[in-house]
mmCIF file of C-alpha atoms in Angstrom:
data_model
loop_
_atom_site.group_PDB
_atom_site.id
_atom_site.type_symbol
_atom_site.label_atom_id
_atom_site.label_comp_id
_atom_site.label_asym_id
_atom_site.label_seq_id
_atom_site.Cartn_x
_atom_site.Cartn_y
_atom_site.Cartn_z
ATOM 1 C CA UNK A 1 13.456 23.516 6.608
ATOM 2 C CA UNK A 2 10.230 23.757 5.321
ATOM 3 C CA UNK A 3 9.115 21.873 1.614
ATOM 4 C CA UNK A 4 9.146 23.212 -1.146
ATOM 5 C CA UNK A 5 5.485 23.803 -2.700
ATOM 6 C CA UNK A 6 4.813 23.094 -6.455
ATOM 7 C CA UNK A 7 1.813 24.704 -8.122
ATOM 8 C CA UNK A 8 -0.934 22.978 -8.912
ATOM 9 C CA UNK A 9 -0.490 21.204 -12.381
ATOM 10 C CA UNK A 10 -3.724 20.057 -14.379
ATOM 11 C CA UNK A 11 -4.230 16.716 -15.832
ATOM 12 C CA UNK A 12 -3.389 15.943 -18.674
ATOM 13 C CA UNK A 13 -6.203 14.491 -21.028
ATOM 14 C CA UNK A 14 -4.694 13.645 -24.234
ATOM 15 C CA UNK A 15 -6.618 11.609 -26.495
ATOM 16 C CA UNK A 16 -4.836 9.287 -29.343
ATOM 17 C CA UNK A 17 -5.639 9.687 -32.875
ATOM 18 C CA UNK A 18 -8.925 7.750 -33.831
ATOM 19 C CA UNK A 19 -6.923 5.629 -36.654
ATOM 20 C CA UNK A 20 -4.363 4.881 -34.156
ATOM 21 C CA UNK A 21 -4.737 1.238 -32.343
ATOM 22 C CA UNK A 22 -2.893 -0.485 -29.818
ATOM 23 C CA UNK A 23 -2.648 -4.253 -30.305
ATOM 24 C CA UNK A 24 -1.192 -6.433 -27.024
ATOM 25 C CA UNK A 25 -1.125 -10.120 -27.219
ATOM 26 C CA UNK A 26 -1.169 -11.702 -23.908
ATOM 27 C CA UNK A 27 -0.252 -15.177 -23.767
ATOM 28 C CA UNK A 28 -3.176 -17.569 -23.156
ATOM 29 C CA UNK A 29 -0.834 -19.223 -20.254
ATOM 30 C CA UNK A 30 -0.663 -16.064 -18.172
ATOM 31 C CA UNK A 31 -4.374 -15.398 -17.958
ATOM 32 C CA UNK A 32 -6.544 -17.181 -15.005
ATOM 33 C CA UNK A 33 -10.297 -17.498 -14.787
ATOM 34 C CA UNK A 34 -12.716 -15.729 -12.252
ATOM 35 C CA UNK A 35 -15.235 -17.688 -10.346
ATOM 36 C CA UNK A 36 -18.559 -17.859 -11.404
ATOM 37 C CA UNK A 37 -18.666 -15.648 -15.227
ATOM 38 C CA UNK A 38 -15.498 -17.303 -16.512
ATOM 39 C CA UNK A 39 -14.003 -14.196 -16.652
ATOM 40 C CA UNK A 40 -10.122 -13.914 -17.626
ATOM 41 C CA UNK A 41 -7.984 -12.826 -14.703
ATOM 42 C CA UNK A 42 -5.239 -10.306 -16.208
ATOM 43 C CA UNK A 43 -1.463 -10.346 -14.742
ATOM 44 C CA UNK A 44 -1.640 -7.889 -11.704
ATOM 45 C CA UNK A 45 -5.905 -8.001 -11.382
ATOM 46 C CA UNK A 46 -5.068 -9.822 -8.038
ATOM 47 C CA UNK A 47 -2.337 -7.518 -6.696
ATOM 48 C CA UNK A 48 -4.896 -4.703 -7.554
ATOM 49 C CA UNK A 49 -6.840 -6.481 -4.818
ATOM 50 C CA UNK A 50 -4.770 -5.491 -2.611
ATOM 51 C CA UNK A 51 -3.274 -2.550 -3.394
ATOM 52 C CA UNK A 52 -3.010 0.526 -6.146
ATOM 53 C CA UNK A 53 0.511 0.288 -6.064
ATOM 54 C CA UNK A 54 4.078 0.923 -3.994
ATOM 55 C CA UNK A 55 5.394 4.886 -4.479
ATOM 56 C CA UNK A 56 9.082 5.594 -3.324
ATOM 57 C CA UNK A 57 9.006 9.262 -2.469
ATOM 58 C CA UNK A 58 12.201 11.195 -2.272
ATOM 59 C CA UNK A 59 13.062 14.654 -0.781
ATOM 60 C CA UNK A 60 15.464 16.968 -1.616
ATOM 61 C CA UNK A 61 16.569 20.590 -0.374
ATOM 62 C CA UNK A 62 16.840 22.153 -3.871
ATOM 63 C CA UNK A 63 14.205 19.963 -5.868
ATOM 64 C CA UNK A 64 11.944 19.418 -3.173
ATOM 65 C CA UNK A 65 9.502 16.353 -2.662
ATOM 66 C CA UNK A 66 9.046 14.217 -5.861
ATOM 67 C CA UNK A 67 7.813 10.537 -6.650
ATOM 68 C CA UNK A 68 10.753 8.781 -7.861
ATOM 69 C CA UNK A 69 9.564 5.208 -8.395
ATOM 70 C CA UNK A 70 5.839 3.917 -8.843
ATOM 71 C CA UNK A 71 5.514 -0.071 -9.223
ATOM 72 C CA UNK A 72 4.261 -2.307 -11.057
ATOM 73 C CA UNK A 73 4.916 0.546 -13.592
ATOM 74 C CA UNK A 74 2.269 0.774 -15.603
ATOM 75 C CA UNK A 75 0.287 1.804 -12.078
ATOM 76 C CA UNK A 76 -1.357 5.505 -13.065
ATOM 77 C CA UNK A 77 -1.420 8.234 -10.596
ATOM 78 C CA UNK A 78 -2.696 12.277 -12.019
ATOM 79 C CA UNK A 79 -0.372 15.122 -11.221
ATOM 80 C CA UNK A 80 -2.900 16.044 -8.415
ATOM 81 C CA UNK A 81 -2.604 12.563 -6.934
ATOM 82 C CA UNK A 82 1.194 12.419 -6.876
ATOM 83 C CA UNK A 83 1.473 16.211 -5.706
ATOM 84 C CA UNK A 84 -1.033 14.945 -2.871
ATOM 85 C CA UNK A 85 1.065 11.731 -1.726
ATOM 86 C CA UNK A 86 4.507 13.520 -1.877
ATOM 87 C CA UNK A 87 2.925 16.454 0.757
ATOM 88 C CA UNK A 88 1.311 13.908 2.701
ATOM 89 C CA UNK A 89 4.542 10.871 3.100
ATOM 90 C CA UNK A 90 6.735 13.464 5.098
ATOM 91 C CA UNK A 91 6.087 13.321 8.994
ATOM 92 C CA UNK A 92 4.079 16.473 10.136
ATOM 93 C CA UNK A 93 6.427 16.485 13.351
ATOM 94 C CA UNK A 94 9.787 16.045 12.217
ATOM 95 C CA UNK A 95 12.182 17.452 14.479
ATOM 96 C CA UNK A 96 15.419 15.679 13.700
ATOM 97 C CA UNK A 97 14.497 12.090 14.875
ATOM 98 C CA UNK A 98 16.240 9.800 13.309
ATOM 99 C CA UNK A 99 15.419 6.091 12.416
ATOM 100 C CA UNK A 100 12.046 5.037 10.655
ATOM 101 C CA UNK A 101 8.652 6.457 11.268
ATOM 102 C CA UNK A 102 5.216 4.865 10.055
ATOM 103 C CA UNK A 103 1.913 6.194 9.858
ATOM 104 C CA UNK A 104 -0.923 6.801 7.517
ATOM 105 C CA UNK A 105 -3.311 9.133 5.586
ATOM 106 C CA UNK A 106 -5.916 9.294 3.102
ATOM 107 C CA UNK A 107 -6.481 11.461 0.050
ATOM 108 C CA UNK A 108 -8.935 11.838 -2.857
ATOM 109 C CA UNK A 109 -8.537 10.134 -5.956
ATOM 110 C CA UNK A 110 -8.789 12.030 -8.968
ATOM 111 C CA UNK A 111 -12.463 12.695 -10.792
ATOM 112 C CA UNK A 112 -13.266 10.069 -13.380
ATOM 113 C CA UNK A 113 -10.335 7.607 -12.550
ATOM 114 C CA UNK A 114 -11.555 4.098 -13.667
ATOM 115 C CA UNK A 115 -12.095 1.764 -10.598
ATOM 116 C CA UNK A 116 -9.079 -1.228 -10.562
ATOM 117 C CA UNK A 117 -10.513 -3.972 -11.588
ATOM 118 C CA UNK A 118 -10.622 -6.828 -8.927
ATOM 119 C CA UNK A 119 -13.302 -9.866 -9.726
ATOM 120 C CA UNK A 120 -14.099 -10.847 -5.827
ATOM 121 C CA UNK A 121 -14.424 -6.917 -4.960
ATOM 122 C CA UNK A 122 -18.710 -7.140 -4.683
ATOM 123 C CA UNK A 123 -18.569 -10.169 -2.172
ATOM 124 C CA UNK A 124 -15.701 -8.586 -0.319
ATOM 125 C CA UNK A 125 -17.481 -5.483 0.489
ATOM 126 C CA UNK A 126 -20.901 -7.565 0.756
ATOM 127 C CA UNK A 127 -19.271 -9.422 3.661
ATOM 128 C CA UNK A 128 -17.098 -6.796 5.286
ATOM 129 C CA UNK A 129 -18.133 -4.738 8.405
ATOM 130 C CA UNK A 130 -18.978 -0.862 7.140
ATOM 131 C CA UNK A 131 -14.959 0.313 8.955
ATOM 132 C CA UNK A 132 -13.529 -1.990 6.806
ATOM 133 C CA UNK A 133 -15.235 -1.897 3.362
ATOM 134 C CA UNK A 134 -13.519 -0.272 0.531
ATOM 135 C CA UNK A 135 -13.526 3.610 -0.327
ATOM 136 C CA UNK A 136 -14.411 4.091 -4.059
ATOM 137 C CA UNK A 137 -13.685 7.876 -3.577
ATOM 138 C CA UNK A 138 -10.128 8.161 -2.088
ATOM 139 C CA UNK A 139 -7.066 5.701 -1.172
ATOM 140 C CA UNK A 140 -4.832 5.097 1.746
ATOM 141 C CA UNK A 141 -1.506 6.361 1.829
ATOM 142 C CA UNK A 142 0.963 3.624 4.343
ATOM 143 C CA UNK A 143 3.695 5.326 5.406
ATOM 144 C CA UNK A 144 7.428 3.584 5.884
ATOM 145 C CA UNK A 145 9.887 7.254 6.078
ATOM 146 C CA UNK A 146 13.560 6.461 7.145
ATOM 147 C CA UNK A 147 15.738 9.573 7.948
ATOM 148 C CA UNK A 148 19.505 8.943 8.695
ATOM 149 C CA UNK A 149 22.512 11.075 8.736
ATOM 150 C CA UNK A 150 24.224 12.226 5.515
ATOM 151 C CA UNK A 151 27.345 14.356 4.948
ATOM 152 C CA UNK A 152 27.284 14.003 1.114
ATOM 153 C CA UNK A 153 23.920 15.710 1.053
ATOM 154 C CA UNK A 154 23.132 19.833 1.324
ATOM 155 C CA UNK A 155 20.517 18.911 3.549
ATOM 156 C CA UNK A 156 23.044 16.759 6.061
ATOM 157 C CA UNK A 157 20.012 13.925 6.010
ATOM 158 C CA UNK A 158 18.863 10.999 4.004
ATOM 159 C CA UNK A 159 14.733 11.069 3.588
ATOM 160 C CA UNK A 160 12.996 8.914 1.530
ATOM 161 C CA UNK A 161 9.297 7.450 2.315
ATOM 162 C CA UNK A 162 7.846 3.817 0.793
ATOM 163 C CA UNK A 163 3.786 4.399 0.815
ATOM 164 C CA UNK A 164 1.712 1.646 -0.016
ATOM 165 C CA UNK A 165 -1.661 3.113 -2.045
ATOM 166 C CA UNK A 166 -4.551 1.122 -1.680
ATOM 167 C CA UNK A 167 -8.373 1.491 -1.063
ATOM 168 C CA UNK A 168 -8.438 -0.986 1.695
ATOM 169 C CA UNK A 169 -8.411 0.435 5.389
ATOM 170 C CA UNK A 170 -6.296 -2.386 6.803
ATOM 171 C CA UNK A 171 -4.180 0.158 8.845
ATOM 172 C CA UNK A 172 -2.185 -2.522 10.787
ATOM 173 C CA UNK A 173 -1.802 -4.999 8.194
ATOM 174 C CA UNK A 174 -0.403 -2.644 6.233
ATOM 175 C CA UNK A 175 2.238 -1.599 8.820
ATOM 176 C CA UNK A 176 3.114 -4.841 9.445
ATOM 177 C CA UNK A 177 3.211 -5.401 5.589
ATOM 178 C CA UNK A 178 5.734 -2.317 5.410
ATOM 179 C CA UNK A 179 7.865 -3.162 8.156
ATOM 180 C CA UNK A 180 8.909 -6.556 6.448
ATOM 181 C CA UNK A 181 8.829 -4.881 2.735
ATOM 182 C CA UNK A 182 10.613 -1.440 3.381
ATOM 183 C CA UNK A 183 14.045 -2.512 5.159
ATOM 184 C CA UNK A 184 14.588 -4.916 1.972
ATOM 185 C CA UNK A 185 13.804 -1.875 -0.069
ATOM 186 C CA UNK A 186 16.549 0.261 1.330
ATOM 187 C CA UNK A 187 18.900 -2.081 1.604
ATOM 188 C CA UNK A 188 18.835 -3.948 -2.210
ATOM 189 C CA UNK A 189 16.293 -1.296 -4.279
ATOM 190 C CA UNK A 190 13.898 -1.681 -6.798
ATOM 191 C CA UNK A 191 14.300 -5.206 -7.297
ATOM 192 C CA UNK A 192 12.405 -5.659 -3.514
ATOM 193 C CA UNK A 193 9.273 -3.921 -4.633
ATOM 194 C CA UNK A 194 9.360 -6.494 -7.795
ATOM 195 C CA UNK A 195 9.268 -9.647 -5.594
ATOM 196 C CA UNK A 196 7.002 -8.186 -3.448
ATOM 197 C CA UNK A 197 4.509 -7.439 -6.006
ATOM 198 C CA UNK A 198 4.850 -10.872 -7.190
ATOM 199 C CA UNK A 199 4.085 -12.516 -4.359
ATOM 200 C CA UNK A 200 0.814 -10.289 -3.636
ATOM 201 C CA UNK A 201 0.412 -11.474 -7.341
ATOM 202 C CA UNK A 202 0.028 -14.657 -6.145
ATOM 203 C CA UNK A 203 -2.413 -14.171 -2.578
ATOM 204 C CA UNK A 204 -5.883 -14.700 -2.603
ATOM 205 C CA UNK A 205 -8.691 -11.984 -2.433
ATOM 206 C CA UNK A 206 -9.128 -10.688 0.652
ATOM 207 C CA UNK A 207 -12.109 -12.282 1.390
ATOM 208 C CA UNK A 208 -13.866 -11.562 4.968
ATOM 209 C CA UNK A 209 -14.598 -14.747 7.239
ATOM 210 C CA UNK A 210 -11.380 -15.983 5.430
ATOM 211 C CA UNK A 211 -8.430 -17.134 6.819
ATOM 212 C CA UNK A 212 -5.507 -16.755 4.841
ATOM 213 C CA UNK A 213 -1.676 -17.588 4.466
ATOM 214 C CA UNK A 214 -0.005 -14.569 2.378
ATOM 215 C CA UNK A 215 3.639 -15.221 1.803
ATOM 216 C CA UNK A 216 5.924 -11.897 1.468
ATOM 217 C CA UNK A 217 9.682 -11.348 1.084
ATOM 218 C CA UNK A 218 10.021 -14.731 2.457
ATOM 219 C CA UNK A 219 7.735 -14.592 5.411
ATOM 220 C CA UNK A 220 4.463 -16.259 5.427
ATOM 221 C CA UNK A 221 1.967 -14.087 7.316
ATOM 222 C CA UNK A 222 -1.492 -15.566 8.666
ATOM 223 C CA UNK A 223 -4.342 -13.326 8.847
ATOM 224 C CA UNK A 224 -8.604 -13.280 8.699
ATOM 225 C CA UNK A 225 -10.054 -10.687 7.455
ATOM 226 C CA UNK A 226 -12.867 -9.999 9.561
ATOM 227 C CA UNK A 227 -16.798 -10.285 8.557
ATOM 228 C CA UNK A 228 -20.022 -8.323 9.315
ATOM 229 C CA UNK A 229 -21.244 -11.422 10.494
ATOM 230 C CA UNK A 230 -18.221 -11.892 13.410
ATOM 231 C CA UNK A 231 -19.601 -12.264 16.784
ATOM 232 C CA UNK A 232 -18.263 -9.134 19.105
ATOM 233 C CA UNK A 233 -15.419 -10.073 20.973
ATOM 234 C CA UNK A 234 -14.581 -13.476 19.436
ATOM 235 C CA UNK A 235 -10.836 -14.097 18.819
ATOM 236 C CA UNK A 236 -10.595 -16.513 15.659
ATOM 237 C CA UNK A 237 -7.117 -16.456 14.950
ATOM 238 C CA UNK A 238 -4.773 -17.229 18.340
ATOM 239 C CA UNK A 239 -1.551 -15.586 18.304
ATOM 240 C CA UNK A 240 -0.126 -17.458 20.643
ATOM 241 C CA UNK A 241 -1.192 -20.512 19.646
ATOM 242 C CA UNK A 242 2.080 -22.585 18.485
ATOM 243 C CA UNK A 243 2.896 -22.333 14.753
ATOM 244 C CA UNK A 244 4.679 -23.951 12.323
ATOM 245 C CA UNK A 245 8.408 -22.154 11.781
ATOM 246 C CA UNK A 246 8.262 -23.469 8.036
ATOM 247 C CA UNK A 247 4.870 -22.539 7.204
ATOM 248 C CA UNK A 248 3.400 -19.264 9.397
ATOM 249 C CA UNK A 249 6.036 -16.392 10.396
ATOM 250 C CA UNK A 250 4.181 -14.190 11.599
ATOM 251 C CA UNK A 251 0.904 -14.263 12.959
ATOM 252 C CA UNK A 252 -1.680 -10.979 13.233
ATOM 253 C CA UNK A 253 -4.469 -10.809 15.440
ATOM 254 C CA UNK A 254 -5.958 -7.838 13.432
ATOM 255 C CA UNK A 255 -5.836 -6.288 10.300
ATOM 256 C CA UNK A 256 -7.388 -2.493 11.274
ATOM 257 C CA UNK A 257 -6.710 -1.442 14.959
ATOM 258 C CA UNK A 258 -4.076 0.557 16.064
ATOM 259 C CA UNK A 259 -2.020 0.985 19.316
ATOM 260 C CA UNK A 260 -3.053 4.323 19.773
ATOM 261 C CA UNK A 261 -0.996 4.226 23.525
ATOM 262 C CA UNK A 262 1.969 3.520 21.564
ATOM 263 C CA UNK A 263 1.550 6.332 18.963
ATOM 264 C CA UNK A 264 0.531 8.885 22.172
ATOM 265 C CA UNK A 265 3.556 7.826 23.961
ATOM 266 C CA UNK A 266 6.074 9.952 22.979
ATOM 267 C CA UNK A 267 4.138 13.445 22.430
ATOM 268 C CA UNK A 268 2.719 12.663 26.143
ATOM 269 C CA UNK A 269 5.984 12.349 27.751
#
């Protein structure tokens, strides 16, 4: 059955009084310092690195598609923007297949949002090859939708999508990323997206020419980001080189290409 199709809503653009002001005292412990300008590092600049933030998108027969949960909360998305990711996180081919489904999209970010702030973000565009540097006008939606049978529900099916937002184009990173994150999600909740975020909290930029170690859920995933300077067909992380159990879990060759046989599989058969 098709989804239901809200109206388009405008933003909202309410301005507080001018005598009003908002004091927040952030202790001195929880701040970090930038490289170079001394800058203070805010709790959650370095997840913003990574990512805008993790959307739980529900749908329902009688309400239709909404955006249930956005984390870290105070994450900020326009009416336009959620309307946009709820559309775009259910499959465009979904004829009663059940199980999980991943994919992508992209979509426009609203006029005059403020760019997330993120102190390495010059070098790491400086340094990255033009398919992988950041777009300042739209994000990336990362798709994780599960759809399982479900007597209690009108529609006879559970749906429910986990999209990562972010304006990084690391399409399999991200799917990798998801496939650890999103069965923790449905099986314990809310509480998985806050230990997630914490430990992107905690990576490093994403840095090209890096190497880097990013621990998630419990799994430590090795990656490089790759650099405009990379020489063509150079492999500089080995997956099958042996690892360490108790330090590297999973190892990716790649943070952008895609198995397109694998996706083209099942619509050629």
């Amino acid at each position: 059955m098709a989804l239901q199709g809200p109206g388009e809503t405008a933003d909202r653009t309410d301005e507080p009084p001018e005598d009003l002001q908002l004091r927040v005292d952030i202790p001195s412990a929880s701040l970090q310092l930038g490289p170079g300008d001394g800058e203070p590092i805010l709790p959650w600049d370095r997840l913003s690195c990574w990512l805008h933030c993790i959307c739980v998108v529900g749908f329902d027969l009688e309400l239709g598609q909404a955006v249930e949960v956005i984390y870290p909360h105070h994450s900020k998305l326009t009416d336009k923007e959620k309307t946009s990711i709820c559309y775009l996180s259910f499959p465009d081919s979904n004829s009663g297949c059940l199980g999980d489904t991943q994919f992508c999209f992209r979509f426009r970010e609203a006029v005059g949002r403020k760019a997330s702030l993120c102190y390495p973000v010059d070098q790491s565009d400086r340094d990255a090859p033009v398919y992988l540097k950041r777009d300042q006008g739209h994000y990336y939606g990362y798709v994780y939708f599960r759809q399982v049978r479900d007597k209690t529900l009108k529609r006879g099916y559970f749906q429910k999508s986990l999209v990562i937002i972010s304006r990084l184009p690391y399409v399999h990173f991200y799917h990798s990323l998801l496939k650890l994150i999103a069965p923790e999600y449905f099986e314990k909740s809310e509480p998985c997206l806050e230990a997630a975020c914490s430990d992107i909290e905690r990576w490093p930029a994403p840095v090209p020419g890096t190497a880097l170690s990013l621990p998630i859920v419990g799994v430590v995933v090795k990656v490089r980001i790759p650099a405009c300077y990379d020489k063509p067909g150079t492999t500089y992380i080995d997956q099958s080189a042996p690892q360490n159990d108790a330090q590297v879990s999973l190892v990716l060759p790649t943070i952008h290409e895609v198995d397109l046989f694998r996706y083209w599989r099942q619509p050629m058969k």
